[in-house]
Each structure stands twice: as structure tokens, then as C-alpha cells.
Amino acid sequence: MPGSNCTRATEFSLVGFTEDPATQVAQFLLFLFTYLVTIVGNLGMIALIRVSPLLHSPMYYFLGNLAFVNLCTSTIIIPRMLAGVLLGEKGITYAGCMAQVFILGLFLITECFLLATMAYDRYVAVCHPLLYPLVMSPEHCSRLVTGSYLLGLTNGVGQTIGMFSLFFCSSSTIDLFFCDISLLISLSTSNTTLSLIILRTASSLLGVPSILVVLVSYVAIISTVLSISSAEGKRKAFSTCASHLTTISTFYGALIFMYLIHRPHTSRGGDKWAAVLYTVVTPMLNPLIYSLRNQEVKEAWRR
């Protein structure tokens, strides 16, 4: 019976990575550097896309929104983690934990669909260039981005509602550096059926279709590129695809590992590093991989 042997939690304890002081200093500096690069890279990309006429196209419109989402995902996690390491404070309030669940649920699904939209954009540009102005009109692009945010909002609200039905003891400890919904469900002392159904359903109905759009789009792109007669043209196209697929694989691979592969609570040792990939590494790398290798972006910076 929930609550019979413990008091209801008003805060949680975030374990983080290590208790060793020397390692914590190195960890603090590493994550601080990563966060600063993330801030500068994504804010710089958003500002550049807004002020440069060269970048007023659908691809960069999507990229600007992706940079905003990456910025929000990192900001809800890394500053709190850095403050915890610096001050030695591991506690996070119940309200703060639920806020992290909601915001992460919102922006992770939004990023999934933005990545799918960007893959579709490249598919139309490479495979159907004559239809591109019609298919990727400003109105259509705006609807695609709005839909991505609405699906993310639906996921965030659904996950948060599922969490409010759970009971936690006051001694609940989360073996991670932020409030992850799958770990919270495993820590609950009440019936978790509803929360698990919401988590699995949202992961399957929202995450899997976006993955399929990315895969189908890039299969079609690669098939079209293979038909190019110029060896230099093939090399450039494959180089661009490889860069995009690297960051997409990192992001989706980590999410699949965290939320779609069922594992017992005692076998979740890799969760921390998977979480680092999609909450820390990918937001830092996205502006570099998607943009700084692009000639149009380099030209916009020079101007």
C-alpha cells in the first residue's frame, strides 16, 4: 500500500556520476565547457540565420528551430547539474523534478520531428528539386514546425500527467544527473501501469514514425546520389549525408536505448552515458555538424 511505510517525497536526490572530489572537478570543467560551446554555437546559429539573407531558406528555418530546442534541452539539465557539483547539493524538489520531466518530454519529441522534417526537406531537395519550391513553401514549413512543437507538447503533458499518479518515498534516489521519467517510474512505490503505458505508447507512436521518416528519406537520397555520374558530386553528397546521419544516429540510438529497450532496474548501468549523448553531446554537436561544414553558413559568417 503506497505510503504505509514511508512519507511522500517532497524532493529527490540526484546521484550524478562520482563522489571523488578530483573527478568531480574534472567533470565540472568538462560539462561547463560543453555547455558554453552549446550556448555559443546554438545562439550564434539562431542569430546568424535571422540576420543573414543567404540563410532565409527552409533548411535553415528548420535548423534555427533545432538550435532553439537544443538550447532548451541543455539549459534545463546542465546548469542544475553544475550547481549541484559546485555546491555539493544533490537534492531537487518534487516540483523541479516534474518540470524537468515535462520540458524534456516536450523538447525531445519536438527534436525527433524536427530531425525528421529536415531529412524530408533534404529528400525533396535531392530527389524532387523541381517540386521543392511548392512542397517546401513558407506556409508548409511553418505548419511542419508548429506540428513538431504541438506533438512535443502533447508528449510532455501526457508524461507529466502519468507522473502525478505515482507515489514516491521521501528517500527516493535517482541514479542519474536529472529526473528521467523511466527511472522515476522504476522508483515508484505505487502502481506504475498507467505511467508505463503512456511512456511506451508515446515512445512508439511519436518516436518510431520520426525514425522511419529519417530512414526512408536517407535511403531515397542515397539511391539518388548513387545515380550521379560525377565522382566529386557523389563524394560531396555522401560527406553531407554521413555528417547528418552521425548526429541522428547518436541521438536516436540513445533514445531507443533509454526508452524503447526494456531492461530491469538492476541492468541500467549504461543509462548515464546514453543520457549524456542526447542531453549534452548532441546539442553541442548539432550546430557544428549541420552548419559549420556548410559553405552557405561560412559565407554568411564572412559577410
PDB file of C-alpha atoms in Angstrom:
ATOM      1  CA  MET A   1       0.000   0.000   0.000  1.00  0.00           C
ATOM      2  CA  PRO A   2       1.642   3.312  -1.068  1.00  0.00           C
ATOM      3  CA  GLY A   3       2.621   5.437   1.834  1.00  0.00           C
ATOM      4  CA  SER A   4       2.148   2.789   4.544  1.00  0.00           C
ATOM      5  CA  ASN A   5       5.840   2.518   5.429  1.00  0.00           C
ATOM      6  CA  CYS A   6       7.216   5.857   4.223  1.00  0.00           C
ATOM      7  CA  THR A   7       6.357   9.536   3.872  1.00  0.00           C
ATOM      8  CA  ARG A   8       5.615  11.085   0.486  1.00  0.00           C
ATOM      9  CA  ALA A   9       8.649  12.556  -1.280  1.00  0.00           C
ATOM     10  CA  THR A  10       8.983  16.338  -1.411  1.00  0.00           C
ATOM     11  CA  GLU A  11      12.361  16.125  -3.140  1.00  0.00           C
ATOM     12  CA  PHE A  12      14.638  13.635  -4.869  1.00  0.00           C
ATOM     13  CA  SER A  13      18.379  13.016  -4.658  1.00  0.00           C
ATOM     14  CA  LEU A  14      20.331  13.048  -7.944  1.00  0.00           C
ATOM     15  CA  VAL A  15      23.364  10.752  -7.711  1.00  0.00           C
ATOM     16  CA  GLY A  16      25.278  12.204 -10.668  1.00  0.00           C
ATOM     17  CA  PHE A  17      28.476  10.490 -11.794  1.00  0.00           C
ATOM     18  CA  THR A  18      31.007  10.231  -8.985  1.00  0.00           C
ATOM     19  CA  GLU A  19      31.748  11.069  -5.346  1.00  0.00           C
ATOM     20  CA  ASP A  20      35.503  11.524  -5.875  1.00  0.00           C
ATOM     21  CA  PRO A  21      36.399  15.256  -5.421  1.00  0.00           C
ATOM     22  CA  ALA A  22      39.179  15.251  -8.031  1.00  0.00           C
ATOM     23  CA  THR A  23      36.960  13.557 -10.598  1.00  0.00           C
ATOM     24  CA  GLN A  24      34.133  15.960  -9.774  1.00  0.00           C
ATOM     25  CA  VAL A  25      36.377  18.935 -10.600  1.00  0.00           C
ATOM     26  CA  ALA A  26      37.249  17.435 -13.984  1.00  0.00           C
ATOM     27  CA  GLN A  27      33.590  16.603 -14.564  1.00  0.00           C
ATOM     28  CA  PHE A  28      32.536  20.164 -13.684  1.00  0.00           C
ATOM     29  CA  LEU A  29      35.059  21.716 -16.081  1.00  0.00           C
ATOM     30  CA  LEU A  30      34.175  19.319 -18.892  1.00  0.00           C
ATOM     31  CA  PHE A  31      30.437  19.917 -18.654  1.00  0.00           C
ATOM     32  CA  LEU A  32      30.913  23.659 -18.191  1.00  0.00           C
ATOM     33  CA  PHE A  33      32.985  23.800 -21.383  1.00  0.00           C
ATOM     34  CA  THR A  34      30.419  21.669 -23.216  1.00  0.00           C
ATOM     35  CA  TYR A  35      27.560  23.917 -22.083  1.00  0.00           C
ATOM     36  CA  LEU A  36      29.388  27.100 -23.106  1.00  0.00           C
ATOM     37  CA  VAL A  37      30.064  25.633 -26.553  1.00  0.00           C
ATOM     38  CA  THR A  38      26.400  24.634 -26.769  1.00  0.00           C
ATOM     39  CA  ILE A  39      25.224  28.134 -25.830  1.00  0.00           C
ATOM     40  CA  VAL A  40      27.594  29.943 -28.187  1.00  0.00           C
ATOM     41  CA  GLY A  41      27.032  27.534 -31.072  1.00  0.00           C
ATOM     42  CA  ASN A  42      23.245  27.421 -30.938  1.00  0.00           C
ATOM     43  CA  LEU A  43      22.680  31.103 -30.102  1.00  0.00           C
ATOM     44  CA  GLY A  44      25.175  32.066 -32.789  1.00  0.00           C
ATOM     45  CA  MET A  45      23.374  29.894 -35.324  1.00  0.00           C
ATOM     46  CA  ILE A  46      19.955  31.325 -34.420  1.00  0.00           C
ATOM     47  CA  ALA A  47      21.261  34.904 -34.717  1.00  0.00           C
ATOM     48  CA  LEU A  48      23.068  34.199 -37.997  1.00  0.00           C
ATOM     49  CA  ILE A  49      20.012  32.608 -39.581  1.00  0.00           C
ATOM     50  CA  ARG A  50      17.846  35.580 -38.583  1.00  0.00           C
ATOM     51  CA  VAL A  51      20.169  38.319 -39.857  1.00  0.00           C
ATOM     52  CA  SER A  52      21.642  36.708 -42.989  1.00  0.00           C
ATOM     53  CA  PRO A  53      19.505  36.782 -46.176  1.00  0.00           C
ATOM     54  CA  LEU A  54      21.651  33.905 -47.508  1.00  0.00           C
ATOM     55  CA  LEU A  55      20.128  31.616 -44.895  1.00  0.00           C
ATOM     56  CA  HIS A  56      16.469  32.514 -45.345  1.00  0.00           C
ATOM     57  CA  SER A  57      15.502  29.104 -46.745  1.00  0.00           C
ATOM     58  CA  PRO A  58      13.517  26.129 -45.403  1.00  0.00           C
ATOM     59  CA  MET A  59      16.576  24.117 -44.383  1.00  0.00           C
ATOM     60  CA  TYR A  60      17.917  26.918 -42.178  1.00  0.00           C
ATOM     61  CA  TYR A  61      14.464  27.707 -40.838  1.00  0.00           C
ATOM     62  CA  PHE A  62      14.326  24.146 -39.523  1.00  0.00           C
ATOM     63  CA  LEU A  63      17.916  24.383 -38.315  1.00  0.00           C
ATOM     64  CA  GLY A  64      17.159  27.548 -36.342  1.00  0.00           C
ATOM     65  CA  ASN A  65      14.312  25.785 -34.554  1.00  0.00           C
ATOM     66  CA  LEU A  66      16.541  22.779 -33.893  1.00  0.00           C
ATOM     67  CA  ALA A  67      19.148  25.089 -32.336  1.00  0.00           C
ATOM     68  CA  PHE A  68      16.462  26.599 -30.079  1.00  0.00           C
ATOM     69  CA  VAL A  69      15.305  23.138 -28.966  1.00  0.00           C
ATOM     70  CA  ASN A  70      18.901  22.029 -28.296  1.00  0.00           C
ATOM     71  CA  LEU A  71      19.457  25.161 -26.235  1.00  0.00           C
ATOM     72  CA  CYS A  72      16.370  24.489 -24.105  1.00  0.00           C
ATOM     73  CA  THR A  73      17.208  20.802 -23.601  1.00  0.00           C
ATOM     74  CA  SER A  74      20.708  21.598 -22.355  1.00  0.00           C
ATOM     75  CA  THR A  75      19.611  24.518 -20.180  1.00  0.00           C
ATOM     76  CA  ILE A  76      17.020  22.517 -18.243  1.00  0.00           C
ATOM     77  CA  ILE A  77      19.701  19.976 -17.235  1.00  0.00           C
ATOM     78  CA  ILE A  78      23.320  21.167 -17.315  1.00  0.00           C
ATOM     79  CA  PRO A  79      23.172  24.357 -15.141  1.00  0.00           C
ATOM     80  CA  ARG A  80      21.339  22.411 -12.414  1.00  0.00           C
ATOM     81  CA  MET A  81      23.951  19.653 -12.615  1.00  0.00           C
ATOM     82  CA  LEU A  82      26.858  22.144 -12.500  1.00  0.00           C
ATOM     83  CA  ALA A  83      25.360  23.894  -9.475  1.00  0.00           C
ATOM     84  CA  GLY A  84      24.969  20.548  -7.745  1.00  0.00           C
ATOM     85  CA  VAL A  85      28.628  19.648  -8.308  1.00  0.00           C
ATOM     86  CA  LEU A  86      29.837  23.117  -7.286  1.00  0.00           C
ATOM     87  CA  LEU A  87      27.704  23.407  -4.148  1.00  0.00           C
ATOM     88  CA  GLY A  88      27.598  19.723  -3.259  1.00  0.00           C
ATOM     89  CA  GLU A  89      23.798  19.845  -3.355  1.00  0.00           C
ATOM     90  CA  LYS A  90      22.169  16.737  -4.822  1.00  0.00           C
ATOM     91  CA  GLY A  91      18.567  17.428  -3.886  1.00  0.00           C
ATOM     92  CA  ILE A  92      15.912  18.561  -6.373  1.00  0.00           C
ATOM     93  CA  THR A  93      12.369  19.440  -5.324  1.00  0.00           C
ATOM     94  CA  TYR A  94       9.398  17.396  -6.450  1.00  0.00           C
ATOM     95  CA  ALA A  95       8.106  20.376  -8.455  1.00  0.00           C
ATOM     96  CA  GLY A  96      11.531  20.870 -10.061  1.00  0.00           C
ATOM     97  CA  CYS A  97      11.673  17.203 -10.981  1.00  0.00           C
ATOM     98  CA  MET A  98       8.228  17.291 -12.599  1.00  0.00           C
ATOM     99  CA  ALA A  99       9.265  20.428 -14.502  1.00  0.00           C
ATOM    100  CA  GLN A 100      12.258  18.553 -15.918  1.00  0.00           C
ATOM    101  CA  VAL A 101      10.020  15.639 -16.929  1.00  0.00           C
ATOM    102  CA  PHE A 102       7.604  17.974 -18.729  1.00  0.00           C
ATOM    103  CA  ILE A 103      10.222  20.108 -20.511  1.00  0.00           C
ATOM    104  CA  LEU A 104      12.329  17.140 -21.578  1.00  0.00           C
ATOM    105  CA  GLY A 105       9.245  15.305 -22.799  1.00  0.00           C
ATOM    106  CA  LEU A 106       8.290  18.371 -24.814  1.00  0.00           C
ATOM    107  CA  PHE A 107      11.649  19.128 -26.412  1.00  0.00           C
ATOM    108  CA  LEU A 108      12.910  15.587 -27.037  1.00  0.00           C
ATOM    109  CA  ILE A 109       9.867  14.681 -29.133  1.00  0.00           C
ATOM    110  CA  THR A 110       9.985  18.097 -30.808  1.00  0.00           C
ATOM    111  CA  GLU A 111      13.604  17.419 -31.778  1.00  0.00           C
ATOM    112  CA  CYS A 112      12.662  13.982 -33.136  1.00  0.00           C
ATOM    113  CA  PHE A 113      10.147  15.532 -35.519  1.00  0.00           C
ATOM    114  CA  LEU A 114      12.392  18.448 -36.452  1.00  0.00           C
ATOM    115  CA  LEU A 115      15.099  15.956 -37.446  1.00  0.00           C
ATOM    116  CA  ALA A 116      12.520  14.022 -39.447  1.00  0.00           C
ATOM    117  CA  THR A 117      11.364  17.252 -41.100  1.00  0.00           C
ATOM    118  CA  MET A 118      14.950  18.181 -42.004  1.00  0.00           C
ATOM    119  CA  ALA A 119      15.502  14.721 -43.505  1.00  0.00           C
ATOM    120  CA  TYR A 120      12.306  15.110 -45.553  1.00  0.00           C
ATOM    121  CA  ASP A 121      13.439  18.566 -46.656  1.00  0.00           C
ATOM    122  CA  ARG A 122      16.730  17.110 -47.955  1.00  0.00           C
ATOM    123  CA  TYR A 123      14.825  14.284 -49.650  1.00  0.00           C
ATOM    124  CA  VAL A 124      12.649  16.710 -51.595  1.00  0.00           C
ATOM    125  CA  ALA A 125      15.654  18.911 -52.449  1.00  0.00           C
ATOM    126  CA  VAL A 126      17.746  15.997 -53.770  1.00  0.00           C
ATOM    127  CA  CYS A 127      15.129  13.679 -55.253  1.00  0.00           C
ATOM    128  CA  HIS A 128      12.465  16.160 -56.465  1.00  0.00           C
ATOM    129  CA  PRO A 129      14.213  19.530 -56.932  1.00  0.00           C
ATOM    130  CA  LEU A 130      11.599  20.884 -59.366  1.00  0.00           C
ATOM    131  CA  LEU A 131       8.847  20.398 -56.774  1.00  0.00           C
ATOM    132  CA  TYR A 132      10.874  21.839 -53.907  1.00  0.00           C
ATOM    133  CA  PRO A 133       9.522  25.457 -54.020  1.00  0.00           C
ATOM    134  CA  LEU A 134       5.951  24.126 -53.995  1.00  0.00           C
ATOM    135  CA  VAL A 135       6.362  21.369 -51.386  1.00  0.00           C
ATOM    136  CA  MET A 136       8.545  23.427 -49.062  1.00  0.00           C
ATOM    137  CA  SER A 137       6.621  26.692 -49.244  1.00  0.00           C
ATOM    138  CA  PRO A 138       6.830  29.034 -46.216  1.00  0.00           C
ATOM    139  CA  GLU A 139       3.311  28.066 -45.156  1.00  0.00           C
ATOM    140  CA  HIS A 140       4.064  24.344 -45.347  1.00  0.00           C
ATOM    141  CA  CYS A 141       7.327  24.768 -43.423  1.00  0.00           C
ATOM    142  CA  SER A 142       5.553  26.757 -40.717  1.00  0.00           C
ATOM    143  CA  ARG A 143       2.932  24.023 -40.343  1.00  0.00           C
ATOM    144  CA  LEU A 144       5.610  21.328 -40.090  1.00  0.00           C
ATOM    145  CA  VAL A 145       7.454  23.193 -37.327  1.00  0.00           C
ATOM    146  CA  THR A 146       4.245  24.051 -35.463  1.00  0.00           C
ATOM    147  CA  GLY A 147       3.186  20.419 -35.662  1.00  0.00           C
ATOM    148  CA  SER A 148       6.542  19.321 -34.221  1.00  0.00           C
ATOM    149  CA  TYR A 149       6.086  21.591 -31.197  1.00  0.00           C
ATOM    150  CA  LEU A 150       2.464  20.509 -30.699  1.00  0.00           C
ATOM    151  CA  LEU A 151       3.419  16.830 -30.751  1.00  0.00           C
ATOM    152  CA  GLY A 152       6.189  17.579 -28.268  1.00  0.00           C
ATOM    153  CA  LEU A 153       3.725  19.463 -26.044  1.00  0.00           C
ATOM    154  CA  THR A 154       1.299  16.543 -26.195  1.00  0.00           C
ATOM    155  CA  ASN A 155       4.051  14.184 -25.096  1.00  0.00           C
ATOM    156  CA  GLY A 156       5.208  16.476 -22.278  1.00  0.00           C
ATOM    157  CA  VAL A 157       1.688  16.909 -20.900  1.00  0.00           C
ATOM    158  CA  GLY A 158       0.920  13.184 -21.162  1.00  0.00           C
ATOM    159  CA  GLN A 159       4.131  12.123 -19.414  1.00  0.00           C
ATOM    160  CA  THR A 160       3.622  14.668 -16.628  1.00  0.00           C
ATOM    161  CA  ILE A 161       0.015  13.588 -16.027  1.00  0.00           C
ATOM    162  CA  GLY A 162       1.207   9.995 -15.761  1.00  0.00           C
ATOM    163  CA  MET A 163       3.806  11.015 -13.164  1.00  0.00           C
ATOM    164  CA  PHE A 164       1.256  12.709 -10.887  1.00  0.00           C
ATOM    165  CA  SER A 165      -0.425   9.362 -10.289  1.00  0.00           C
ATOM    166  CA  LEU A 166       2.765   7.875  -8.800  1.00  0.00           C
ATOM    167  CA  PHE A 167       3.811   7.774  -5.148  1.00  0.00           C
ATOM    168  CA  PHE A 168       7.463   8.128  -4.068  1.00  0.00           C
ATOM    169  CA  CYS A 169       9.071   7.608  -0.681  1.00  0.00           C
ATOM    170  CA  SER A 170      10.985  10.536   0.811  1.00  0.00           C
ATOM    171  CA  SER A 171      14.272   8.635   0.440  1.00  0.00           C
ATOM    172  CA  SER A 172      13.963   8.246  -3.365  1.00  0.00           C
ATOM    173  CA  THR A 173      17.353   8.463  -5.067  1.00  0.00           C
ATOM    174  CA  ILE A 174      17.704   8.859  -8.845  1.00  0.00           C
ATOM    175  CA  ASP A 175      20.864   7.256 -10.207  1.00  0.00           C
ATOM    176  CA  LEU A 176      21.294   9.947 -12.862  1.00  0.00           C
ATOM    177  CA  PHE A 177      22.067  13.669 -13.158  1.00  0.00           C
ATOM    178  CA  PHE A 178      18.497  14.721 -13.991  1.00  0.00           C
ATOM    179  CA  CYS A 179      14.922  13.487 -13.467  1.00  0.00           C
ATOM    180  CA  ASP A 180      14.453  10.823 -16.123  1.00  0.00           C
ATOM    181  CA  ILE A 181      10.905   9.524 -16.422  1.00  0.00           C
ATOM    182  CA  SER A 182      11.844   5.867 -16.907  1.00  0.00           C
ATOM    183  CA  LEU A 183      13.946   5.855 -13.733  1.00  0.00           C
ATOM    184  CA  LEU A 184      11.225   7.676 -11.795  1.00  0.00           C
ATOM    185  CA  ILE A 185       8.682   5.042 -12.801  1.00  0.00           C
ATOM    186  CA  SER A 186      11.008   2.273 -11.610  1.00  0.00           C
ATOM    187  CA  LEU A 187      11.415   4.065  -8.244  1.00  0.00           C
ATOM    188  CA  SER A 188       7.711   4.493  -7.572  1.00  0.00           C
ATOM    189  CA  THR A 189       6.104   2.501  -4.771  1.00  0.00           C
ATOM    190  CA  SER A 190       2.647   2.679  -6.362  1.00  0.00           C
ATOM    191  CA  ASN A 191       1.055   1.039  -9.393  1.00  0.00           C
ATOM    192  CA  THR A 192       3.050   2.142 -12.448  1.00  0.00           C
ATOM    193  CA  THR A 193       0.865   0.558 -15.138  1.00  0.00           C
ATOM    194  CA  LEU A 194      -0.634   3.828 -16.404  1.00  0.00           C
ATOM    195  CA  SER A 195       2.725   5.626 -16.486  1.00  0.00           C
ATOM    196  CA  LEU A 196       4.395   2.737 -18.305  1.00  0.00           C
ATOM    197  CA  ILE A 197       1.581   2.598 -20.866  1.00  0.00           C
ATOM    198  CA  ILE A 198       1.906   6.347 -21.520  1.00  0.00           C
ATOM    199  CA  LEU A 199       5.697   6.116 -21.794  1.00  0.00           C
ATOM    200  CA  ARG A 200       5.728   3.113 -24.141  1.00  0.00           C
ATOM    201  CA  THR A 201       2.833   4.402 -26.235  1.00  0.00           C
ATOM    202  CA  ALA A 202       4.353   7.853 -26.650  1.00  0.00           C
ATOM    203  CA  SER A 203       7.762   6.381 -27.468  1.00  0.00           C
ATOM    204  CA  SER A 204       6.246   4.056 -30.073  1.00  0.00           C
ATOM    205  CA  LEU A 205       3.636   6.354 -31.643  1.00  0.00           C
ATOM    206  CA  LEU A 206       5.790   9.516 -31.646  1.00  0.00           C
ATOM    207  CA  GLY A 207       9.392   8.337 -31.718  1.00  0.00           C
ATOM    208  CA  VAL A 208       9.215   5.405 -34.146  1.00  0.00           C
ATOM    209  CA  PRO A 209       7.442   7.251 -37.019  1.00  0.00           C
ATOM    210  CA  SER A 210      10.029  10.051 -36.919  1.00  0.00           C
ATOM    211  CA  ILE A 211      12.817   7.449 -37.119  1.00  0.00           C
ATOM    212  CA  LEU A 212      11.126   5.811 -40.112  1.00  0.00           C
ATOM    213  CA  VAL A 213      10.822   9.169 -41.920  1.00  0.00           C
ATOM    214  CA  VAL A 214      14.556   9.764 -41.431  1.00  0.00           C
ATOM    215  CA  LEU A 215      15.491   6.263 -42.617  1.00  0.00           C
ATOM    216  CA  VAL A 216      13.223   6.294 -45.678  1.00  0.00           C
ATOM    217  CA  SER A 217      14.346   9.811 -46.641  1.00  0.00           C
ATOM    218  CA  TYR A 218      18.035   8.953 -46.474  1.00  0.00           C
ATOM    219  CA  VAL A 219      17.612   5.649 -48.307  1.00  0.00           C
ATOM    220  CA  ALA A 220      15.964   7.589 -51.149  1.00  0.00           C
ATOM    221  CA  ILE A 221      18.663  10.286 -51.007  1.00  0.00           C
ATOM    222  CA  ILE A 222      21.483   7.741 -51.156  1.00  0.00           C
ATOM    223  CA  SER A 223      19.799   5.931 -54.065  1.00  0.00           C
ATOM    224  CA  THR A 224      19.574   9.213 -55.961  1.00  0.00           C
ATOM    225  CA  VAL A 225      23.164  10.156 -55.156  1.00  0.00           C
ATOM    226  CA  LEU A 226      24.408   6.795 -56.461  1.00  0.00           C
ATOM    227  CA  SER A 227      22.948   7.683 -59.837  1.00  0.00           C
ATOM    228  CA  ILE A 228      25.087  10.842 -60.072  1.00  0.00           C
ATOM    229  CA  SER A 229      27.742  10.392 -62.723  1.00  0.00           C
ATOM    230  CA  SER A 230      30.272  12.812 -61.219  1.00  0.00           C
ATOM    231  CA  ALA A 231      32.598  11.209 -58.661  1.00  0.00           C
ATOM    232  CA  GLU A 232      33.139  14.594 -56.979  1.00  0.00           C
ATOM    233  CA  GLY A 233      29.382  15.129 -56.730  1.00  0.00           C
ATOM    234  CA  LYS A 234      28.941  11.724 -55.099  1.00  0.00           C
ATOM    235  CA  ARG A 235      31.759  12.425 -52.641  1.00  0.00           C
ATOM    236  CA  LYS A 236      30.268  15.747 -51.520  1.00  0.00           C
ATOM    237  CA  ALA A 237      26.765  14.327 -51.203  1.00  0.00           C
ATOM    238  CA  PHE A 238      27.894  11.298 -49.212  1.00  0.00           C
ATOM    239  CA  SER A 239      30.031  13.506 -46.989  1.00  0.00           C
ATOM    240  CA  THR A 240      26.992  15.629 -46.114  1.00  0.00           C
ATOM    241  CA  CYS A 241      24.794  12.562 -45.542  1.00  0.00           C
ATOM    242  CA  ALA A 242      27.431  10.943 -43.322  1.00  0.00           C
ATOM    243  CA  SER A 243      27.636  14.060 -41.125  1.00  0.00           C
ATOM    244  CA  HIS A 244      23.870  14.276 -40.706  1.00  0.00           C
ATOM    245  CA  LEU A 245      23.462  10.552 -40.112  1.00  0.00           C
ATOM    246  CA  THR A 246      26.183  10.591 -37.445  1.00  0.00           C
ATOM    247  CA  THR A 247      24.360  13.032 -35.187  1.00  0.00           C
ATOM    248  CA  ILE A 248      20.953  11.498 -35.974  1.00  0.00           C
ATOM    249  CA  SER A 249      22.239   8.014 -35.116  1.00  0.00           C
ATOM    250  CA  THR A 250      23.722   9.267 -31.849  1.00  0.00           C
ATOM    251  CA  PHE A 251      20.503  11.000 -30.813  1.00  0.00           C
ATOM    252  CA  TYR A 252      18.048   8.285 -31.820  1.00  0.00           C
ATOM    253  CA  GLY A 253      20.301   5.454 -30.658  1.00  0.00           C
ATOM    254  CA  ALA A 254      20.498   6.924 -27.162  1.00  0.00           C
ATOM    255  CA  LEU A 255      16.718   7.494 -27.009  1.00  0.00           C
ATOM    256  CA  ILE A 256      15.967   3.947 -28.185  1.00  0.00           C
ATOM    257  CA  PHE A 257      18.343   2.564 -25.560  1.00  0.00           C
ATOM    258  CA  MET A 258      16.726   4.648 -22.807  1.00  0.00           C
ATOM    259  CA  TYR A 259      13.021   4.368 -23.634  1.00  0.00           C
ATOM    260  CA  LEU A 260      12.269   1.524 -26.063  1.00  0.00           C
ATOM    261  CA  ILE A 261      14.545  -1.286 -24.859  1.00  0.00           C
ATOM    262  CA  HIS A 262      13.106  -2.858 -21.742  1.00  0.00           C
ATOM    263  CA  ARG A 263      15.708  -3.581 -19.068  1.00  0.00           C
ATOM    264  CA  PRO A 264      15.408  -4.449 -15.366  1.00  0.00           C
ATOM    265  CA  HIS A 265      16.309  -1.700 -12.909  1.00  0.00           C
ATOM    266  CA  THR A 266      19.491  -3.557 -11.929  1.00  0.00           C
ATOM    267  CA  SER A 267      20.767  -3.628 -15.527  1.00  0.00           C
ATOM    268  CA  ARG A 268      20.695   0.090 -16.327  1.00  0.00           C
ATOM    269  CA  GLY A 269      24.375   0.879 -15.860  1.00  0.00           C
ATOM    270  CA  GLY A 270      24.670   2.449 -19.312  1.00  0.00           C
ATOM    271  CA  ASP A 271      21.805   4.901 -18.816  1.00  0.00           C
ATOM    272  CA  LYS A 272      24.057   7.742 -17.664  1.00  0.00           C
ATOM    273  CA  TRP A 273      26.184   7.659 -20.796  1.00  0.00           C
ATOM    274  CA  ALA A 274      23.180   7.266 -23.079  1.00  0.00           C
ATOM    275  CA  ALA A 275      21.611  10.283 -21.349  1.00  0.00           C
ATOM    276  CA  VAL A 276      24.822  12.278 -21.830  1.00  0.00           C
ATOM    277  CA  LEU A 277      24.635  11.610 -25.569  1.00  0.00           C
ATOM    278  CA  TYR A 278      21.165  13.065 -26.138  1.00  0.00           C
ATOM    279  CA  THR A 279      21.159  15.798 -23.469  1.00  0.00           C
ATOM    280  CA  VAL A 280      24.766  17.057 -23.619  1.00  0.00           C
ATOM    281  CA  VAL A 281      26.726  15.816 -26.642  1.00  0.00           C
ATOM    282  CA  THR A 282      24.112  16.092 -29.407  1.00  0.00           C
ATOM    283  CA  PRO A 283      23.021  19.686 -28.571  1.00  0.00           C
ATOM    284  CA  MET A 284      26.678  20.725 -28.695  1.00  0.00           C
ATOM    285  CA  LEU A 285      27.470  18.910 -31.953  1.00  0.00           C
ATOM    286  CA  ASN A 286      24.342  19.796 -33.941  1.00  0.00           C
ATOM    287  CA  PRO A 287      25.302  23.389 -34.857  1.00  0.00           C
ATOM    288  CA  LEU A 288      28.795  22.192 -35.792  1.00  0.00           C
ATOM    289  CA  ILE A 289      27.802  19.168 -37.853  1.00  0.00           C
ATOM    290  CA  TYR A 290      24.766  20.658 -39.541  1.00  0.00           C
ATOM    291  CA  SER A 291      26.150  24.103 -40.189  1.00  0.00           C
ATOM    292  CA  LEU A 292      29.838  24.849 -39.931  1.00  0.00           C
ATOM    293  CA  ARG A 293      30.691  22.418 -42.735  1.00  0.00           C
ATOM    294  CA  ASN A 294      28.166  24.182 -44.974  1.00  0.00           C
ATOM    295  CA  GLN A 295      29.542  26.672 -47.488  1.00  0.00           C
ATOM    296  CA  GLU A 296      26.488  28.931 -47.220  1.00  0.00           C
ATOM    297  CA  VAL A 297      26.972  29.247 -43.458  1.00  0.00           C
ATOM    298  CA  LYS A 298      30.677  30.000 -43.880  1.00  0.00           C
ATOM    299  CA  GLU A 299      29.850  32.676 -46.443  1.00  0.00           C
ATOM    300  CA  ALA A 300      27.215  34.176 -44.116  1.00  0.00           C
ATOM    301  CA  TRP A 301      29.803  34.357 -41.297  1.00  0.00           C
ATOM    302  CA  ARG A 302      32.291  36.103 -43.608  1.00  0.00           C
ATOM    303  CA  ARG A 303      29.703  38.685 -44.637  1.00  0.00           C
TER     304      ARG A 303
END
